[in-house]
Short mmCIF file of C-alpha atoms in Angstrom, two decimals:
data_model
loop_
_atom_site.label_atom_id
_atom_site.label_comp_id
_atom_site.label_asym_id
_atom_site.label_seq_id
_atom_site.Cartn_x
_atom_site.Cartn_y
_atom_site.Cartn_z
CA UNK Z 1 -24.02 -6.70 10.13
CA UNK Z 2 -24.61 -3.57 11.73
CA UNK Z 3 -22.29 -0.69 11.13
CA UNK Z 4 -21.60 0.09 14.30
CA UNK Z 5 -20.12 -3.90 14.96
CA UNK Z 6 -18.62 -3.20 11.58
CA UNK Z 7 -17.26 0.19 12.91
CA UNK Z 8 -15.70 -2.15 16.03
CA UNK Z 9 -14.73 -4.53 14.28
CA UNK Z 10 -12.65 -2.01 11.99
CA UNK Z 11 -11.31 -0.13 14.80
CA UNK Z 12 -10.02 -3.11 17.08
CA UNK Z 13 -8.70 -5.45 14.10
CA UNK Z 14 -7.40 -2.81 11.34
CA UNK Z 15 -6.91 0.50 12.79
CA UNK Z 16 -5.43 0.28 15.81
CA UNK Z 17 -3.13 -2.92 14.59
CA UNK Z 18 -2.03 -0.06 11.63
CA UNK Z 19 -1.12 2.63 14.07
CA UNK Z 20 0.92 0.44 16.34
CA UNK Z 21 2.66 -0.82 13.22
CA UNK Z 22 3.61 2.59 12.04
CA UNK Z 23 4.68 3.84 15.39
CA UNK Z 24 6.88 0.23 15.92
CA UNK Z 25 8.46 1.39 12.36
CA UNK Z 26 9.41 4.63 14.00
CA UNK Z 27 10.85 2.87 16.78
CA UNK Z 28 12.57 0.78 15.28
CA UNK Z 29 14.18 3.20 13.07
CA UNK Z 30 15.17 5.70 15.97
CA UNK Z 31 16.36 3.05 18.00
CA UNK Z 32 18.99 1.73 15.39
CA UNK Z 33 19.91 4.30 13.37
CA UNK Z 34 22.18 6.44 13.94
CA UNK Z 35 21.96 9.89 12.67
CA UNK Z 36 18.36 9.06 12.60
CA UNK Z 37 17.25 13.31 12.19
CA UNK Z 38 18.95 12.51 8.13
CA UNK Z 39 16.30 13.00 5.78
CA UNK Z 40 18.01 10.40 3.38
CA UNK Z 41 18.20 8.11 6.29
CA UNK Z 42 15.02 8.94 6.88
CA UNK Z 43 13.76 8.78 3.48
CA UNK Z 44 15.44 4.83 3.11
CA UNK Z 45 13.91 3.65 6.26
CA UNK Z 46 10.27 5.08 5.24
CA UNK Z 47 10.34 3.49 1.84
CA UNK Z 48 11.60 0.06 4.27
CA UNK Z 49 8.69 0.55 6.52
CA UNK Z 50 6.42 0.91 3.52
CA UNK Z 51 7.09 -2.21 2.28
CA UNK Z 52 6.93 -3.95 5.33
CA UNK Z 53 3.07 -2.41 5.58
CA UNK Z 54 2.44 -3.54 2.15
CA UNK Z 55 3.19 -7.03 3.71
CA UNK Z 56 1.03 -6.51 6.52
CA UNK Z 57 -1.90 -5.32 4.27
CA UNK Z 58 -1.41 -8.55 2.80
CA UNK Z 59 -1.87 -10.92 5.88
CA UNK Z 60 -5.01 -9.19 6.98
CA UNK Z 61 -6.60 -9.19 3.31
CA UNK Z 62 -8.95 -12.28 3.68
CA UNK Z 63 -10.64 -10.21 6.67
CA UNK Z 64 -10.66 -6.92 5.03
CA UNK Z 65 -12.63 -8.85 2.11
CA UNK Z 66 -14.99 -10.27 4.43
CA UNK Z 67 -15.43 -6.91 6.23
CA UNK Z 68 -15.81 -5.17 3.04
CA UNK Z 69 -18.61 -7.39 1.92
CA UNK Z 70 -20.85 -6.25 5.33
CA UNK Z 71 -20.53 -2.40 4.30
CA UNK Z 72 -23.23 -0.29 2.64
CA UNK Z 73 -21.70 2.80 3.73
CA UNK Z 74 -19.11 4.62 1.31
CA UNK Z 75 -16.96 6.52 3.59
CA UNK Z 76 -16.16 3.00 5.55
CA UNK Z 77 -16.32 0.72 2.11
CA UNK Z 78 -13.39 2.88 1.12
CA UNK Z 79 -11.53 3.16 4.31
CA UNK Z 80 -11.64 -0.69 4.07
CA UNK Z 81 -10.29 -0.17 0.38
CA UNK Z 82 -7.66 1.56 2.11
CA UNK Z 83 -6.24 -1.77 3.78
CA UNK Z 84 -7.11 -3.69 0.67
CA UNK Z 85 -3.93 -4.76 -1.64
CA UNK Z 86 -6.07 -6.27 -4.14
CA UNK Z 87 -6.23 -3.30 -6.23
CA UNK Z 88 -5.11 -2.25 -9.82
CA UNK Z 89 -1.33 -1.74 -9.72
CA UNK Z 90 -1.75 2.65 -9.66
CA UNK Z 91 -3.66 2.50 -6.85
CA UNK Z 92 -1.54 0.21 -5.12
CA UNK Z 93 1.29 2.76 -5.85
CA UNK Z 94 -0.54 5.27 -4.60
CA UNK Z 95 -1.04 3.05 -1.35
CA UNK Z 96 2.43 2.37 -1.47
CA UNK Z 97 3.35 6.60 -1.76
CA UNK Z 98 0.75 7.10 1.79
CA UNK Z 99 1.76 4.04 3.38
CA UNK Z 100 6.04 5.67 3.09
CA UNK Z 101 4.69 9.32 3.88
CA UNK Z 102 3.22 8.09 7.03
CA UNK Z 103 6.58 5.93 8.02
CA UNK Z 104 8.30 9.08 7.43
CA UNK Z 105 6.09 10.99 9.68
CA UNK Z 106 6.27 8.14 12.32
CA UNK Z 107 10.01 8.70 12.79
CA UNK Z 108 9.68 11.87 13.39
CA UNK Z 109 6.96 11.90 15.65
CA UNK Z 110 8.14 9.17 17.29
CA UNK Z 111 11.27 11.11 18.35
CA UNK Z 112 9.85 14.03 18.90
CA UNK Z 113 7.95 12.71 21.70
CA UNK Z 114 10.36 9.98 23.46
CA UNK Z 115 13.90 10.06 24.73
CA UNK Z 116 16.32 7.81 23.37
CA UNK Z 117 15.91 6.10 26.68
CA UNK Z 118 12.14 5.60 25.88
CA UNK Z 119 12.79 4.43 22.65
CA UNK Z 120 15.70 2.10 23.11
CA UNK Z 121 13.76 0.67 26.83
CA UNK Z 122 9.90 -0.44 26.80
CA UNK Z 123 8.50 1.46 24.24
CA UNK Z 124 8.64 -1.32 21.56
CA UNK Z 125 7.02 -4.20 23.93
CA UNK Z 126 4.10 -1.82 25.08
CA UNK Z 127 3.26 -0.99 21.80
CA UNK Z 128 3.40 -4.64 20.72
CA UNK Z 129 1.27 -5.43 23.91
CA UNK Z 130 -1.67 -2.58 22.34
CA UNK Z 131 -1.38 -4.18 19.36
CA UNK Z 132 -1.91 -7.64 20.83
CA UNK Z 133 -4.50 -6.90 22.63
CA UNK Z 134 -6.68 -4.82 20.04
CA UNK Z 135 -6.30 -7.67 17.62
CA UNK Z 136 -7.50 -10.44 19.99
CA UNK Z 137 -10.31 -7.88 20.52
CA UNK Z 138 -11.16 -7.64 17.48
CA UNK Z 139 -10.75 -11.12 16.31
CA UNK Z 140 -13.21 -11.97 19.29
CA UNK Z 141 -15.69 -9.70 18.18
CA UNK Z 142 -15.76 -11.27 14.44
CA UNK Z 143 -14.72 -14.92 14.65
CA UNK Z 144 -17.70 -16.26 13.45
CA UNK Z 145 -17.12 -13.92 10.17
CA UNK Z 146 -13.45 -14.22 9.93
CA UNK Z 147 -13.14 -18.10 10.63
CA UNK Z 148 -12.98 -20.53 8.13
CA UNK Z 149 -15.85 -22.61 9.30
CA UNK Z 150 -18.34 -20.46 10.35
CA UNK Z 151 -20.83 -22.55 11.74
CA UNK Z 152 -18.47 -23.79 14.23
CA UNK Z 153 -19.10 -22.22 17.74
#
């Protein structure tokens, strides 16, 4: 596979999906929260949102495998890694550690840049609607990869 369908591919089905979850996590923590600016607040709903990416990483793994397999180049092999949950237990920690830091930076950015009104309205369903649409995208581009049969068409 090419690296630029693999760079597509990666974009549309792992990236994107990842960036709408972390901003949804932020949301979702602004929107019912209250006192939301409270670092320990704060801190408690990061480590939440961590796990809940942990569990994400896990649905997409058998693609991330499949992915990973395509890739010659190191930068990408390990940005796949990145998604990847089958890993010994101190990297996974270390996953874990990123994966919180960035939940903790999505709440703030999150309300730094909408109102409460933004974040209690649409906000939610239009980032669900991104994230819906970039995975279909993706999944389009690599179905004959990703399904289980391959030589179905």
């Amino acid at each position: 596979m090419k690296k630029s369908h693999v760079l597509l591919v990666f974009t549309f089905l792992l990236l994107i999906p990842y960036i709408c979850s972390l901003t949804i996590i932020g949301i979702g923590y602004d929107a019912l929260v209250l006192h939301s600016a409270d670092l320990f607040r704060t801190s408690i709903g990061a480590f939440v949102g961590a796990l809940i990416m942990f569990a994400i990483k896990a649905t997409i793994q058998r693609p991330v495998d499949l992915l990973a397999v395509e890739v010659d180049d190191g930068l990408l092999k390990q940005l796949l890694r990145f998604f990847s949950i089958r890993r010994r237990p101190l990297l996974q920690l270390a996953n874990m550690i990123l994966d919180f830091v960035l939940c903790f930076g999505a709440t703030f950015v999150v309300r730094q840049f909408l109102t409460l009104d933004q974040i209690v309205g649409k906000s939610a369903g239009i980032v669900m609607l991104v994230m819906l649409l970039s995975t279909c995208l993706g999944a389009y581009v690599e179905y004959d990869n990703l399904s289980i049969d391959p030589n179905q068409h």
